[in-house]
Tab-separated table of C-alpha atoms in Angstrom:
chain	number	residue	atom	x	y	z
A	28	MET	CA	110.757	-24.872	43.056
A	29	ALA	CA	108.653	-24.761	40.462
A	30	ARG	CA	107.575	-27.820	38.231
A	31	SER	CA	108.231	-28.601	34.703
A	32	SER	CA	105.116	-29.186	32.751
A	33	GLY	CA	106.822	-30.849	29.653
A	34	GLY	CA	106.908	-34.008	31.684
A	35	SER	CA	102.780	-33.820	31.885
A	36	ALA	CA	102.595	-32.374	28.283
A	37	GLY	CA	104.614	-35.103	26.956
A	38	VAL	CA	102.345	-37.823	29.085
A	39	VAL	CA	99.547	-36.346	26.985
A	40	VAL	CA	100.969	-36.490	23.599
A	41	ALA	CA	101.890	-40.178	24.324
A	42	GLY	CA	98.315	-40.814	25.636
A	43	LEU	CA	96.645	-39.461	22.690
A	44	THR	CA	99.129	-41.163	20.207
A	45	ALA	CA	98.175	-44.414	21.501
A	46	ALA	CA	94.245	-43.170	21.260
A	47	ALA	CA	94.651	-42.519	17.809
A	48	LEU	CA	96.758	-45.586	16.869
A	49	ALA	CA	93.739	-47.416	18.494
A	50	VAL	CA	91.173	-45.746	16.319
A	51	ILE	CA	93.095	-46.450	13.373
A	52	GLY	CA	93.847	-49.712	14.111
A	53	PHE	CA	89.937	-50.468	14.455
A	54	PHE	CA	89.146	-48.340	11.320
A	55	ALA	CA	91.601	-50.893	9.513
A	56	TYR	CA	90.079	-53.987	10.958
A	57	GLN	CA	86.498	-53.051	10.131
A	58	ALA	CA	88.053	-52.648	6.424
A	59	SER	CA	89.585	-55.688	6.354
A	60	ALA	CA	86.012	-57.545	7.621
A	61	ALA	CA	84.158	-55.933	5.256
A	62	GLN	CA	86.751	-56.504	2.364
A	63	ASP	CA	86.867	-60.314	3.574
A	64	ARG	CA	83.079	-60.630	3.671
A	65	ALA	CA	82.863	-58.991	-0.186
A	66	GLU	CA	85.300	-61.712	-1.235
A	67	ARG	CA	84.204	-64.544	0.733
A	68	PRO	CA	81.357	-66.395	-1.661
A	69	SER	CA	77.800	-66.005	-0.182
A	70	ALA	CA	75.063	-68.895	-0.400
A	71	ALA	CA	73.168	-66.269	-2.532
A	72	LYS	CA	76.680	-66.489	-5.262
A	73	THR	CA	77.665	-69.908	-5.108
A	74	ALA	CA	74.051	-71.407	-4.919
A	75	LYS	CA	73.223	-72.820	-8.486
A	76	PRO	CA	69.538	-73.106	-7.403
A	77	SER	CA	67.552	-74.987	-11.066
A	78	PRO	CA	65.797	-72.038	-13.060
A	79	GLY	CA	62.433	-71.733	-11.357
A	80	ASP	CA	62.927	-73.589	-8.298
A	81	ASP	CA	63.456	-71.269	-5.040
A	82	GLY	CA	64.132	-74.138	-2.917
A	83	GLY	CA	60.735	-73.284	-0.785
A	84	ASP	CA	57.177	-73.824	-0.064
A	85	ASP	CA	54.511	-71.029	-0.741
A	86	ALA	CA	52.896	-69.487	2.352
A	87	LYS	CA	50.469	-72.167	2.452
A	88	GLY	CA	53.080	-74.742	2.645
A	89	HIS	CA	52.791	-76.114	-1.242
A	90	ALA	CA	55.500	-76.445	-3.210
A	91	PRO	CA	55.266	-73.863	-5.971
A	92	SER	CA	54.400	-75.706	-9.732
A	93	LYS	CA	56.698	-75.203	-12.507
A	94	LYS	CA	54.179	-72.880	-14.168
A	95	GLU	CA	54.024	-70.527	-11.201
A	96	THR	CA	57.702	-70.546	-11.524
A	97	ALA	CA	58.672	-70.127	-14.975
A	98	LEU	CA	60.220	-66.877	-16.104
A	99	PRO	CA	57.428	-64.766	-17.778
A	100	ALA	CA	57.769	-64.372	-21.384
A	101	ARG	CA	58.628	-61.177	-23.068
A	102	SER	CA	60.214	-60.030	-19.585
A	103	GLY	CA	63.490	-58.436	-21.400
A	104	GLU	CA	66.921	-59.890	-22.352
A	105	GLY	CA	70.201	-59.748	-20.533
A	106	LEU	CA	71.109	-59.046	-16.978
A	107	ARG	CA	67.914	-57.845	-15.053
A	108	VAL	CA	65.559	-58.471	-12.159
A	109	VAL	CA	61.814	-58.995	-13.090
A	110	TYR	CA	59.122	-58.777	-10.865
A	111	ALA	CA	55.497	-60.396	-12.032
A	112	LEU	CA	52.744	-58.351	-9.991
A	113	GLU	CA	49.940	-60.825	-10.103
A	114	ARG	CA	52.121	-63.839	-9.335
A	115	GLN	CA	53.846	-62.036	-6.221
A	116	ARG	CA	57.072	-63.264	-7.969
A	117	VAL	CA	60.792	-61.941	-8.537
A	118	TRP	CA	63.168	-63.663	-10.893
A	119	LEU	CA	67.014	-62.744	-11.051
A	120	VAL	CA	68.085	-63.326	-14.427
A	121	GLY	CA	71.772	-63.422	-15.597
A	122	LYS	CA	73.742	-61.831	-18.572
A	123	ASP	CA	72.726	-65.287	-20.618
A	124	GLY	CA	68.993	-64.579	-20.077
A	125	LYS	CA	68.680	-67.647	-17.869
A	126	ALA	CA	67.014	-67.390	-14.251
A	127	THR	CA	69.183	-68.163	-11.260
A	128	ARG	CA	66.609	-67.786	-8.692
A	129	THR	CA	63.180	-66.950	-8.002
A	130	PHE	CA	61.407	-66.374	-4.811
A	131	GLU	CA	57.643	-64.998	-3.563
A	132	VAL	CA	57.945	-61.340	-2.252
A	133	ALA	CA	54.678	-59.770	-0.561
A	134	PRO	CA	53.517	-56.648	-2.504
A	135	SER	CA	53.731	-53.303	-1.305
A	136	SER	CA	50.290	-51.397	-1.185
A	137	VAL	CA	51.388	-49.196	-4.134
A	138	SER	CA	52.949	-50.757	-7.188
A	139	PRO	CA	54.417	-49.439	-10.253
A	140	GLN	CA	52.993	-50.042	-13.531
A	141	PRO	CA	54.242	-52.876	-15.970
A	142	GLY	CA	57.165	-51.491	-17.555
A	143	THR	CA	61.015	-51.430	-17.728
A	144	TYR	CA	62.947	-49.199	-15.000
A	145	GLU	CA	66.262	-49.000	-13.534
A	146	VAL	CA	68.007	-49.705	-9.698
A	147	THR	CA	68.051	-45.882	-8.628
A	148	SER	CA	69.171	-46.200	-5.320
A	149	ARG	CA	70.094	-48.562	-2.811
A	150	SER	CA	70.484	-48.894	1.703
A	151	SER	CA	71.879	-51.868	3.452
A	152	HIS	CA	69.815	-51.110	6.608
A	153	VAL	CA	66.820	-48.344	6.874
A	154	LYS	CA	63.638	-48.105	8.061
A	155	GLY	CA	60.805	-49.093	5.844
A	156	SER	CA	57.574	-46.754	5.342
A	157	ASP	CA	55.848	-48.736	7.271
A	158	GLY	CA	58.007	-48.410	10.339
A	159	VAL	CA	59.587	-51.754	9.986
A	160	PRO	CA	63.704	-52.116	10.186
A	161	VAL	CA	64.488	-53.348	6.902
A	162	GLU	CA	68.011	-54.510	4.847
A	163	ASN	CA	69.215	-54.795	1.150
A	164	VAL	CA	66.888	-52.180	0.203
A	165	VAL	CA	66.902	-51.791	-3.531
A	166	ARG	CA	64.651	-48.896	-4.950
A	167	PHE	CA	63.766	-48.583	-8.539
A	168	ALA	CA	60.814	-46.458	-9.194
A	169	SER	CA	58.229	-43.940	-7.707
A	170	VAL	CA	54.489	-43.575	-7.659
A	171	ASP	CA	52.781	-40.708	-6.889
A	172	GLY	CA	55.666	-39.606	-4.324
A	173	VAL	CA	55.738	-43.221	-3.116
A	174	THR	CA	59.294	-44.556	-3.696
A	175	ILE	CA	59.082	-48.553	-4.609
A	176	GLY	CA	61.608	-50.910	-3.961
A	177	PHE	CA	62.638	-54.238	-2.601
A	178	SER	CA	63.453	-55.165	0.980
A	179	ALA	CA	63.588	-57.723	3.411
A	180	ALA	CA	62.671	-56.864	7.036
A	181	LEU	CA	64.890	-57.796	9.896
A	182	ASP	CA	62.477	-59.640	12.030
A	183	GLY	CA	61.682	-61.840	8.861
A	184	SER	CA	58.251	-60.687	8.744
A	185	THR	CA	56.335	-60.143	5.048
A	186	PRO	CA	53.004	-58.915	6.130
A	187	ASP	CA	50.124	-58.144	3.623
A	188	PRO	CA	49.973	-54.953	2.400
A	189	ASP	CA	48.271	-52.440	4.317
A	190	THR	CA	45.972	-50.470	1.559
A	191	SER	CA	45.164	-48.155	4.120
A	192	ARG	CA	48.797	-46.497	4.174
A	193	LYS	CA	50.853	-45.865	1.034
A	194	THR	CA	53.640	-47.962	1.051
A	195	GLY	CA	56.497	-49.148	-1.430
A	196	GLY	CA	58.477	-51.841	0.269
A	197	ILE	CA	58.142	-55.046	-1.840
A	198	ARG	CA	58.915	-57.368	1.084
A	199	GLU	CA	61.302	-60.879	0.540
A	200	LYS	CA	62.712	-63.092	2.925
A	201	ARG	CA	66.124	-61.875	4.487
A	202	LYS	CA	67.926	-64.639	1.921
A	203	ASP	CA	66.249	-63.437	-1.360
A	204	GLY	CA	66.882	-59.902	-0.107
A	205	GLU	CA	70.653	-60.705	-0.027
A	206	ALA	CA	70.647	-62.439	-3.144
A	207	LEU	CA	68.954	-59.670	-4.934
A	208	TRP	CA	71.241	-57.143	-3.266
A	209	LEU	CA	74.220	-59.209	-4.844
A	210	HIS	CA	72.214	-59.009	-8.349
A	211	ALA	CA	71.204	-55.559	-8.517
A	212	PRO	CA	73.767	-52.687	-8.113
A	213	ILE	CA	72.508	-49.088	-9.324
A	214	GLY	CA	71.631	-48.923	-12.809
A	215	THR	CA	70.465	-52.858	-12.926
A	216	ARG	CA	67.440	-53.091	-15.336
A	217	VAL	CA	64.261	-54.128	-13.206
A	218	VAL	CA	61.130	-55.308	-15.435
A	219	VAL	CA	57.742	-55.212	-14.128
A	220	VAL	CA	55.128	-57.558	-15.736
A	221	ASN	CA	51.205	-58.311	-14.825
């Protein structure tokens, strides 16, 4: 007497259906969690640091002075990111022209010329040009084939630039990287000053 293959086919179809539903459920959960993270106020969005105050000491353990943290004059108007090359400092400036956050950065070995740029691309996680895994990458310029952008190393490091290598990663602390990421979508102006 021959066995019917209809019963085993039904089991296979039921198994595939259950697996498909599990995958759909997993993706729905991920999308829901991502939406929750996007809607949840983060410290970067809710913190109201006073202009010129990054809330931290410099690399030598000294609190920065108001002169060091004052938004550079003639650095544009409206919503923007301001990067001062000599001061190695960034300001996040709101639509009202007031700095909402400022922080020190570790410059890259290749720097952009002073001027006005726009954020051209972003990546949440990549390997930096120096081989270090980084997050919250916000790119805005290119110099001699080297892409310039802000990023935060996953290990929290902010190394001195290695002048023997052409790198374009301007490193910031992870909390500052998250704040800049939220502040500067593609098209945001980046003003570079001396």
